[in-house]
mmCIF file of C-alpha atoms in Angstrom:
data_model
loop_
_atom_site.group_PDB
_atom_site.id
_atom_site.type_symbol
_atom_site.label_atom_id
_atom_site.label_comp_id
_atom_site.label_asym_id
_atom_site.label_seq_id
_atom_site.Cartn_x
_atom_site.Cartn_y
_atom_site.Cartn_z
ATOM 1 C CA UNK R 12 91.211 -19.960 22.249
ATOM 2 C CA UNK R 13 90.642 -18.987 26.197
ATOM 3 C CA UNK R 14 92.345 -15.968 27.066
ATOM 4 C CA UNK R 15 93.444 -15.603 31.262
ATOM 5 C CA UNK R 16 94.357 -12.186 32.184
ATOM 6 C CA UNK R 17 96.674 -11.680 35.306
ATOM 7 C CA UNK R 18 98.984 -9.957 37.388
ATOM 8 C CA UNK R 19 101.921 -11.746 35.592
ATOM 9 C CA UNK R 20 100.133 -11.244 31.967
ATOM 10 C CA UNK R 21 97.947 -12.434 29.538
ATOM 11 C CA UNK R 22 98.271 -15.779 27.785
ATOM 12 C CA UNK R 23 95.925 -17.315 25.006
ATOM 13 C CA UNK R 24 95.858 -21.303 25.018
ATOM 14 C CA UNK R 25 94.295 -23.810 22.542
ATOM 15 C CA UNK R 26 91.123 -24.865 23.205
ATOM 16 C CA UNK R 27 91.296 -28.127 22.045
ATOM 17 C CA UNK R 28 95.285 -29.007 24.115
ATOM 18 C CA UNK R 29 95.564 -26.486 26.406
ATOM 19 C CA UNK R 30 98.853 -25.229 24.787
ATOM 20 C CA UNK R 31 99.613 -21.565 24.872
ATOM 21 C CA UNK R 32 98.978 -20.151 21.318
ATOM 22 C CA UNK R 33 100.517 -16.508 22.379
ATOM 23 C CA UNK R 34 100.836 -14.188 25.208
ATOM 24 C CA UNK R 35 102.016 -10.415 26.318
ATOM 25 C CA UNK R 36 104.254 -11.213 29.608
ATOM 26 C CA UNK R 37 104.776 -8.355 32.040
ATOM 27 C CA UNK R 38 102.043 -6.510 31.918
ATOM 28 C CA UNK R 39 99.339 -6.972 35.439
ATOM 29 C CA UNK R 40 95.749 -6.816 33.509
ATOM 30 C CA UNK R 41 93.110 -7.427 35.675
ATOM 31 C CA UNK R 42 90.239 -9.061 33.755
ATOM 32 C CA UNK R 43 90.356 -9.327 29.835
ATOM 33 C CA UNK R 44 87.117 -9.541 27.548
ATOM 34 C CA UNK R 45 86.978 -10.279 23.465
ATOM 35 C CA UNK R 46 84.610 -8.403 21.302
ATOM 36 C CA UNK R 47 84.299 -8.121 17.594
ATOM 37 C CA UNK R 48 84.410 -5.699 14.759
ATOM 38 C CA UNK R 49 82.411 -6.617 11.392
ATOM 39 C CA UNK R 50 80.409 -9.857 11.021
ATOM 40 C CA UNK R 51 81.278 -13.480 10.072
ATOM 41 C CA UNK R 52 84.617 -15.254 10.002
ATOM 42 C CA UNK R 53 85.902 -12.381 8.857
ATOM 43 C CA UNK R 54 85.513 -10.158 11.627
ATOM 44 C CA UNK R 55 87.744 -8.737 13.531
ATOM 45 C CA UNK R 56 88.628 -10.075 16.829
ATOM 46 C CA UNK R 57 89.811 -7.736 20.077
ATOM 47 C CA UNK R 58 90.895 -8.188 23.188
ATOM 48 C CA UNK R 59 89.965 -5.860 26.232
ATOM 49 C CA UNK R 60 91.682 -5.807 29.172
ATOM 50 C CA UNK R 61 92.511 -2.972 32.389
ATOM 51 C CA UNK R 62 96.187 -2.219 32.610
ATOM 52 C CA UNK R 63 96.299 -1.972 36.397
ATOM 53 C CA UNK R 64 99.836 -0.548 36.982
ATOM 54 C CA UNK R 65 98.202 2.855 34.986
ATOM 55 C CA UNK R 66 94.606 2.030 35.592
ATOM 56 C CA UNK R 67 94.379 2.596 31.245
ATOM 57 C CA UNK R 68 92.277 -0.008 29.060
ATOM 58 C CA UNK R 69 94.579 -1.901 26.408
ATOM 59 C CA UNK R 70 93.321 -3.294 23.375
ATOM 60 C CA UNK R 71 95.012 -5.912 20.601
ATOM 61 C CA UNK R 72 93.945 -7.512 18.105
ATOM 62 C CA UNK R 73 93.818 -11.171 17.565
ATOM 63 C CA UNK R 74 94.962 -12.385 14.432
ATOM 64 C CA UNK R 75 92.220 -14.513 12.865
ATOM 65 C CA UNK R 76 95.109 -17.148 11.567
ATOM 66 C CA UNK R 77 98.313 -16.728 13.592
ATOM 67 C CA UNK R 78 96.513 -16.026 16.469
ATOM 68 C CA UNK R 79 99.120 -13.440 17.578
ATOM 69 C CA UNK R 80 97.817 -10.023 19.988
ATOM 70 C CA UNK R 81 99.128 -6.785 18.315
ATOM 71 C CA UNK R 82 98.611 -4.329 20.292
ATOM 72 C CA UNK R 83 96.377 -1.086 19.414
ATOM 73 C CA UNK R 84 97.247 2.327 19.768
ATOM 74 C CA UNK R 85 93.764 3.489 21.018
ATOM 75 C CA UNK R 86 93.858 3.096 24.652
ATOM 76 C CA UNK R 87 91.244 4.740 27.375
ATOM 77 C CA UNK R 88 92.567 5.751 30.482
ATOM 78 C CA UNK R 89 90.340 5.933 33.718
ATOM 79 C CA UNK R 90 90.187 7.922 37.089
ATOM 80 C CA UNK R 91 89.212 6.138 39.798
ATOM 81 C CA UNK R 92 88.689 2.627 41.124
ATOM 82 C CA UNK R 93 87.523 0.314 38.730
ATOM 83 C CA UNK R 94 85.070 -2.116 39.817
ATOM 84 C CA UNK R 95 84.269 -4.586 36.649
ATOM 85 C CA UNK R 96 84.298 -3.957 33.526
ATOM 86 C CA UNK R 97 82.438 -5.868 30.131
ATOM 87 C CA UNK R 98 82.881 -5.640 26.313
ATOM 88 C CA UNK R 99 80.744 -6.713 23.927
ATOM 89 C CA UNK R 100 77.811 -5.950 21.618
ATOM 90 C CA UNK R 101 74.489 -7.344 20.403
ATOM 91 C CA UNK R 102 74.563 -10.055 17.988
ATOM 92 C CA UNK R 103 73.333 -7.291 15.256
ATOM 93 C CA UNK R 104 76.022 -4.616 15.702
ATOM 94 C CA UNK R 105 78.830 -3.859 14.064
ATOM 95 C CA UNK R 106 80.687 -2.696 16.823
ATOM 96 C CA UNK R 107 81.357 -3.314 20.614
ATOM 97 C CA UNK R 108 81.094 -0.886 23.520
ATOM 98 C CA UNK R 109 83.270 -1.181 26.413
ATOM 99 C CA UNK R 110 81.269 -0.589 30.157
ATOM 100 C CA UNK R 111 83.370 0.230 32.902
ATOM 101 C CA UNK R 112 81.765 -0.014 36.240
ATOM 102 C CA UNK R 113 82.706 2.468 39.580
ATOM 103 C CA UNK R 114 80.921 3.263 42.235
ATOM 104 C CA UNK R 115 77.320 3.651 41.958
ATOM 105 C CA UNK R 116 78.141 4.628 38.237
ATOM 106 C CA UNK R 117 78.929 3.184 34.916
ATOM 107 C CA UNK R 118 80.625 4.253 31.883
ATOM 108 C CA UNK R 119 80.301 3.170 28.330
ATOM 109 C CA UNK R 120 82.871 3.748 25.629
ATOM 110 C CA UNK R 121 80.850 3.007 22.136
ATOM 111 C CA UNK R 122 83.750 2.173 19.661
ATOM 112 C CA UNK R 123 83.903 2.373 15.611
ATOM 113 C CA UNK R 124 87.111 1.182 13.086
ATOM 114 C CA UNK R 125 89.135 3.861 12.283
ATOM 115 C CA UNK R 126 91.160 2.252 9.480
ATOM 116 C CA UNK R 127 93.550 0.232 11.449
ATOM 117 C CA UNK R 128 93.163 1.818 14.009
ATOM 118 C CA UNK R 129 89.411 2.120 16.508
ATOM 119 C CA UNK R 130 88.088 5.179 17.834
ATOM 120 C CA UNK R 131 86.409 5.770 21.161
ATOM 121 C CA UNK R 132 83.662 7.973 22.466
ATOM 122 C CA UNK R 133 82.960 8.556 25.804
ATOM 123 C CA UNK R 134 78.676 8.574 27.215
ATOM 124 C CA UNK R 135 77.825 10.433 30.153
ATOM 125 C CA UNK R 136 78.153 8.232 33.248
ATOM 126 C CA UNK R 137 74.619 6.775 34.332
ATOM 127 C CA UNK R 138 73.615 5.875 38.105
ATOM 128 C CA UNK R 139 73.751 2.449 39.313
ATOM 129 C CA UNK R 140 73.170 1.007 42.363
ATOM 130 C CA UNK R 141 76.077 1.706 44.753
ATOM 131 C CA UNK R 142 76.439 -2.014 45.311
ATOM 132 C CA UNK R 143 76.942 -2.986 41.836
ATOM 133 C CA UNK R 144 80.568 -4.792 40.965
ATOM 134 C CA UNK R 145 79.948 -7.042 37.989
ATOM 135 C CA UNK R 146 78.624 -6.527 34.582
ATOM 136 C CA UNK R 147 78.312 -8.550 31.289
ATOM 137 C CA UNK R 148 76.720 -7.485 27.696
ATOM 138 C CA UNK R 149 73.620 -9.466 26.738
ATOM 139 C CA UNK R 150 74.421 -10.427 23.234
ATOM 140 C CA UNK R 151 70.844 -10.847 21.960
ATOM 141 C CA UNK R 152 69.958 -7.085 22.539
ATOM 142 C CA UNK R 153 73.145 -5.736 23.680
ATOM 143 C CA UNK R 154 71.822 -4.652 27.200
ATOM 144 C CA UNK R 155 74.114 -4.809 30.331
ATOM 145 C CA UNK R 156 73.491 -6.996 33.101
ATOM 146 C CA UNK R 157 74.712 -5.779 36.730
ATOM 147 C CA UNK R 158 75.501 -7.875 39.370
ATOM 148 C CA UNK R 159 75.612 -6.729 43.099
ATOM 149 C CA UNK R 160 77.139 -9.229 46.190
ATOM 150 C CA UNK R 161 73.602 -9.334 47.694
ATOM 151 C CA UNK R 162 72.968 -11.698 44.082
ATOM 152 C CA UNK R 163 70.637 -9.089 42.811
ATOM 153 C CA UNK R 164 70.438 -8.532 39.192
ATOM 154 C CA UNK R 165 69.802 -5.501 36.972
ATOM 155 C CA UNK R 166 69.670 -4.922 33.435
ATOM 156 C CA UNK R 167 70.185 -1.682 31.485
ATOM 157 C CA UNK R 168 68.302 -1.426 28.134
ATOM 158 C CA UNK R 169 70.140 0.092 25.202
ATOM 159 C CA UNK R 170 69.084 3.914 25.357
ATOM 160 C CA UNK R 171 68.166 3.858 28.932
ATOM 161 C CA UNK R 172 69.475 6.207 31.479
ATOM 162 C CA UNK R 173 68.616 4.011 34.526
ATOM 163 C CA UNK R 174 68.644 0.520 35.008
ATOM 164 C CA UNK R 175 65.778 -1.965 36.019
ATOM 165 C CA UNK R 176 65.692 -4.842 38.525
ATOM 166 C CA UNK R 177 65.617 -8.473 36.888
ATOM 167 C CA UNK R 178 62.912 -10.752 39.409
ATOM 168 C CA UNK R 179 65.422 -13.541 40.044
ATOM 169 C CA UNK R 180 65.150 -15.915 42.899
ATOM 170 C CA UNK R 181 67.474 -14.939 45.694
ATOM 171 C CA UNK R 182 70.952 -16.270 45.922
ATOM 172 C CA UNK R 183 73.999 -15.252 47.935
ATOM 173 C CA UNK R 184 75.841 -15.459 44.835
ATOM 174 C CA UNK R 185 79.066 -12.726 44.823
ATOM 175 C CA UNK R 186 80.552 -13.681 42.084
ATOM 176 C CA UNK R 187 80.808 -12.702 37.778
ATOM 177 C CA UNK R 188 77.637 -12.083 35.839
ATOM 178 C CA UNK R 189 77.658 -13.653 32.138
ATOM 179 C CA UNK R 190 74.802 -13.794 29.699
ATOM 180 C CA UNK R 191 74.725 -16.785 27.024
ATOM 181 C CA UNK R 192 72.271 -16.664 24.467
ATOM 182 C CA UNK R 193 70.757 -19.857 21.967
ATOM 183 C CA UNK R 194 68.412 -19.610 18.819
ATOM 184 C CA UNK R 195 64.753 -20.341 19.309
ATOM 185 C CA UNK R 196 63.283 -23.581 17.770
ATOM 186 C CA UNK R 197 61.628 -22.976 14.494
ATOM 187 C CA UNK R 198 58.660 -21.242 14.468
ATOM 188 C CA UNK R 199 59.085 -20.151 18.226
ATOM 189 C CA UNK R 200 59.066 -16.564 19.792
ATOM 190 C CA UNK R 201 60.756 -15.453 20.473
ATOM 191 C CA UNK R 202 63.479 -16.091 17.518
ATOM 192 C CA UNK R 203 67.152 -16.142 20.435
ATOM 193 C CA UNK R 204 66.351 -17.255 23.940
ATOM 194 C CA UNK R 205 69.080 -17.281 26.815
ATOM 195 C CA UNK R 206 70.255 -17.187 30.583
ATOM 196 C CA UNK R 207 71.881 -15.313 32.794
ATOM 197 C CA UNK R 208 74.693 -17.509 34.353
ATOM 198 C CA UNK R 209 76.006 -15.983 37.755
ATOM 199 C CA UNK R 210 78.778 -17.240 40.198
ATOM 200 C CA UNK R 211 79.050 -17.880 43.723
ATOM 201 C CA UNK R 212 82.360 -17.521 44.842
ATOM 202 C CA UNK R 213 82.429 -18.515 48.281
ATOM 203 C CA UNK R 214 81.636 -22.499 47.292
ATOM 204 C CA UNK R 215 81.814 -22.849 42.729
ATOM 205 C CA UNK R 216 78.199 -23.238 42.402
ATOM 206 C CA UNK R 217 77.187 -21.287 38.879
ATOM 207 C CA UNK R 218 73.546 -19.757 39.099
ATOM 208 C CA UNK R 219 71.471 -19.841 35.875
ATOM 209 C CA UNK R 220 68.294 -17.501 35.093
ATOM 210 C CA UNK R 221 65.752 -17.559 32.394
ATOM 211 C CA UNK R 222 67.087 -13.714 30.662
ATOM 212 C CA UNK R 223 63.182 -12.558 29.894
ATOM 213 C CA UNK R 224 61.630 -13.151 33.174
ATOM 214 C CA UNK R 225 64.653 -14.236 35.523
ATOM 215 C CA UNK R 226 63.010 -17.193 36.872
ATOM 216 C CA UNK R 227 65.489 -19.631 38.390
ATOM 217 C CA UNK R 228 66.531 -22.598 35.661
ATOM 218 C CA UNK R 229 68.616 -24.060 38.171
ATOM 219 C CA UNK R 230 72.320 -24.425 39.162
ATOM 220 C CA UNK R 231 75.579 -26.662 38.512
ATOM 221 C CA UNK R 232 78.804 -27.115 40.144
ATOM 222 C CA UNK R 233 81.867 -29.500 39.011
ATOM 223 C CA UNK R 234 81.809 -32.521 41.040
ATOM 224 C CA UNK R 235 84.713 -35.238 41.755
ATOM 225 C CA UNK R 236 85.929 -37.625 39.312
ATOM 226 C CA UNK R 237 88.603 -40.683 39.283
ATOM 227 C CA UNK R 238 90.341 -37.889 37.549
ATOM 228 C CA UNK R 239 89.648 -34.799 38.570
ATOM 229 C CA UNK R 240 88.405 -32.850 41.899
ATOM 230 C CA UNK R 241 85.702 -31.290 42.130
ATOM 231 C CA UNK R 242 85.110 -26.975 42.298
ATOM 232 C CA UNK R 243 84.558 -26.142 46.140
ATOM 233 C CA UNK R 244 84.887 -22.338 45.355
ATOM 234 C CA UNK R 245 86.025 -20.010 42.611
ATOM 235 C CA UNK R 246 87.506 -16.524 42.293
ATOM 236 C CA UNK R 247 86.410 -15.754 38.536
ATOM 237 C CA UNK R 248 84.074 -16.967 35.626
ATOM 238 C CA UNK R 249 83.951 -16.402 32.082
ATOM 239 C CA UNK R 250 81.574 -17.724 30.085
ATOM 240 C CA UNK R 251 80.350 -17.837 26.120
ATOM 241 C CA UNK R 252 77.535 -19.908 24.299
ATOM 242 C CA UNK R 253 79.678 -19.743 21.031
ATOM 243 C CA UNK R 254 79.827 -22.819 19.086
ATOM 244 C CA UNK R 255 83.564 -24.092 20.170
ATOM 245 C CA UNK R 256 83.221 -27.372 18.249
ATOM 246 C CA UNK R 257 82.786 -30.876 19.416
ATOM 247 C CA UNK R 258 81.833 -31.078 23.406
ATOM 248 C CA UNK R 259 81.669 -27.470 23.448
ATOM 249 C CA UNK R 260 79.379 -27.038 21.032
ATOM 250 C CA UNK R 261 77.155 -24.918 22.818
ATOM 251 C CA UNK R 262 79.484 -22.850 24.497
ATOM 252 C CA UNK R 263 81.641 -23.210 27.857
ATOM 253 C CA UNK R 264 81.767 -22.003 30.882
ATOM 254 C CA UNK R 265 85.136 -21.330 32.688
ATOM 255 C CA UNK R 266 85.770 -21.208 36.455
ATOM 256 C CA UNK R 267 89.029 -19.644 37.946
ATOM 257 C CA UNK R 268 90.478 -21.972 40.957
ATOM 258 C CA UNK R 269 92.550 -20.127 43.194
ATOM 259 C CA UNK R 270 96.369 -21.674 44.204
ATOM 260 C CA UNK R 271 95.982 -24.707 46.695
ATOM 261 C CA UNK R 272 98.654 -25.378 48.750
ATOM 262 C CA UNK R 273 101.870 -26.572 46.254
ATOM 263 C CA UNK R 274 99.004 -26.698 43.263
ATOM 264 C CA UNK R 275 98.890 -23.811 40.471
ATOM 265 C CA UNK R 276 96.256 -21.940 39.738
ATOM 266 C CA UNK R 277 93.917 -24.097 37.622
ATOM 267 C CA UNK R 278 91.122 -23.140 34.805
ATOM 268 C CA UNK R 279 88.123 -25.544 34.976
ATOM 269 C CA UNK R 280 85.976 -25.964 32.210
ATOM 270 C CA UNK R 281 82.606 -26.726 31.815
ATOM 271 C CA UNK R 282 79.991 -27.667 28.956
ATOM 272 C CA UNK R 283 77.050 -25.879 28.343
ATOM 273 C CA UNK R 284 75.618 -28.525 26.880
ATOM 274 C CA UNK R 285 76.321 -30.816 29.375
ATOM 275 C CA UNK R 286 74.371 -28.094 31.652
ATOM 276 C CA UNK R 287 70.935 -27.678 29.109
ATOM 277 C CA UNK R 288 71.582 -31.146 29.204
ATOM 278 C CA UNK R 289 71.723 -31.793 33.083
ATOM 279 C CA UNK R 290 68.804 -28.631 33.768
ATOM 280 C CA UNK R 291 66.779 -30.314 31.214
ATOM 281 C CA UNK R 292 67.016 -27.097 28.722
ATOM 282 C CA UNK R 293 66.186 -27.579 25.005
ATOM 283 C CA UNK R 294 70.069 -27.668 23.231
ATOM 284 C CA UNK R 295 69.599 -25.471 20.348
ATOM 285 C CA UNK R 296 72.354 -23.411 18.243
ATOM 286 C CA UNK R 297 74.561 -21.140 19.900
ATOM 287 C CA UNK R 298 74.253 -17.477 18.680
ATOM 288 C CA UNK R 299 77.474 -16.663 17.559
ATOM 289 C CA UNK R 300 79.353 -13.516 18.563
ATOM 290 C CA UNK R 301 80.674 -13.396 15.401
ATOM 291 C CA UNK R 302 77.421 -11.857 13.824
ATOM 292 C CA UNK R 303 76.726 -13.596 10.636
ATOM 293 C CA UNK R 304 77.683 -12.053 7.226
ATOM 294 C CA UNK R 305 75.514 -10.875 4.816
ATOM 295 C CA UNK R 306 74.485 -13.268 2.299
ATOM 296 C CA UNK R 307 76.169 -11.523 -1.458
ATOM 297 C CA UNK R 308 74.138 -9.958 -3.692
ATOM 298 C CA UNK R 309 73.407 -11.491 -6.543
ATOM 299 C CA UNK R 310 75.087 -10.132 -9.763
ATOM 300 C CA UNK R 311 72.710 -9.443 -12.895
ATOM 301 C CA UNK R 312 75.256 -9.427 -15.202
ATOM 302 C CA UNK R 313 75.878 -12.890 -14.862
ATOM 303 C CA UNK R 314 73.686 -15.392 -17.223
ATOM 304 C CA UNK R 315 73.234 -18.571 -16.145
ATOM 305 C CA UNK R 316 72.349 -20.920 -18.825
ATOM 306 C CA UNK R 317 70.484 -23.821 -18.522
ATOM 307 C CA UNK R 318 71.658 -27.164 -19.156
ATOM 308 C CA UNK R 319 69.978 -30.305 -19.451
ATOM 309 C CA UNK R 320 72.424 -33.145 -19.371
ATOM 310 C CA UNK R 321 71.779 -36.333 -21.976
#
């Protein structure tokens, strides 16, 4: 599924159709984000989002079958404006951390299952530049990535108390900060590579970065078709390098176009695999968010016998 948060509510659609699969009318949630508890396709699936009306985070869960949001009791409440906001985890944790971002500080919220039910525990807030608006969790380490209007970049490690600058080339880029991550070919190091994708409001264009050294790996923007027009500017991005089946493989990345005129407000979809493809990028696995299981333990008590067939 995508999942659009906004002022009117949140609705889940199909990936594959478009058709809504559920939604929670009413409520004005500004920004959503999906994290997971446990690994595999077991784990458990929750969405994030900021109940503006009482400036409190709200959190469902998505059922892995119906997928119908049921709302959690656990809810965090916040004083203060709230800038941006990510939740996620690294690709080896059991457990997502909300970040909320404020001025010139940011919050995280680590998170653990509480039967049914998840608990919450509040860090310290760490400095950040004053600037910063935007974050997203890298999921190959679980470090955040902070993005200020100027287009600079800067990461915070896990266990740091202050970030560091990422050397990116400039950009004038405003927009949301996203991180997508792909395994290494074999024998490479290291094992997960990935990029930083970041948006430019003002005219659609998304900016990738290499995620080690920030180097520029180029940019992409949705062009005119018979069918379609093209992406001359964007209020919002989301972005994943799950493996969504078929074209989307390798992930997608999704661009919010405002209301134009009589239009609606539209949802515009690109392949990541059409952009390694277009950048020239070795197309490699997805990491998935999911975590994978562990493999079972064998059981000793079982004897297998051998049998030769005549």
């Amino acid at each position: 599924m995508f999942i659009v948060a906004s002022a009117a509510g949140v609705t889940a659609y199909n990936m594959e159709d478009g058709n809504e699969a559920s939604s929670l009318p009413g409520v004005n949630a500004a920004g959503a984000g999906v994290s997971y508890f446990g690994k595999g396709d077991s784990a458990r699936g929750v969405l994030a989002f900021l109940y503006a009306d009482r400036n409190v985070f709200k959190f469902y869960d998505i059922d892995n079958v119906t997928r119908d949001l049921n709302e959690i009791a656990t809810e965090i409440p916040v004083r203060g404006n709230v800038r941006g906001f990510c939740f996620g985890r690294a690709m080896n944790a059991s457990a997502p951390s909300l970040y909320v971002v404020q001025k010139g500080e940011l919050t995280a919220h680590e998170f653990a299952e509480d039967g049914d039910a998840i608990s919450t525990t509040a860090a310290a807030p760490i400095a950040i530049p004053d600037a910063t608006e935007k974050c997203a969790v890298d999921i190959v380490d679980g470090s955040v990535l902070l993005a200020a209007p100027d287009g600079q970049i800067f990461r915070l490690a896990p266990g740091d108390d202050q970030v560091s600058g990422v050397a990116i080339a400039p950009t004038q880029a405003a927009g949301d900060i996203a991180a997508l991550a792909f395994h290494a070919e074999e024998g490479a190091e290291p094992s997960v590579t990935g990029l930083i994708a970041l948006l430019d409001q003002a005219d659609g264009v998304v900016h990738l970065f290499d995620r080690e050294d920030g180097h520029a790996a180029g940019a992409v923007r949705i062009v005119p078709t018979d069918d379609l027009e093209g992406v001359s500017s964007a209020s919002v991005m989301g972005a994943v390098s799950a493996n969504l089946g078929g074209l989307y493989r390798h992930g997608v990345i999704a661009l919010g176009v405002d209301a134009v005129g009589e239009e609606a407000p539209t949802l515009r979809l690109i392949s990541v695999g059409g952009v390694l493809n277009a950048l020239q990028l070795d197309q490699t696995d997805a990491v998935e968010p999911r975590g994978v299981a562990a493999a079972p333990e064998e059981d000793d008590s079982l004897i297998i016998a051998p049998v030769t067939p005549e």
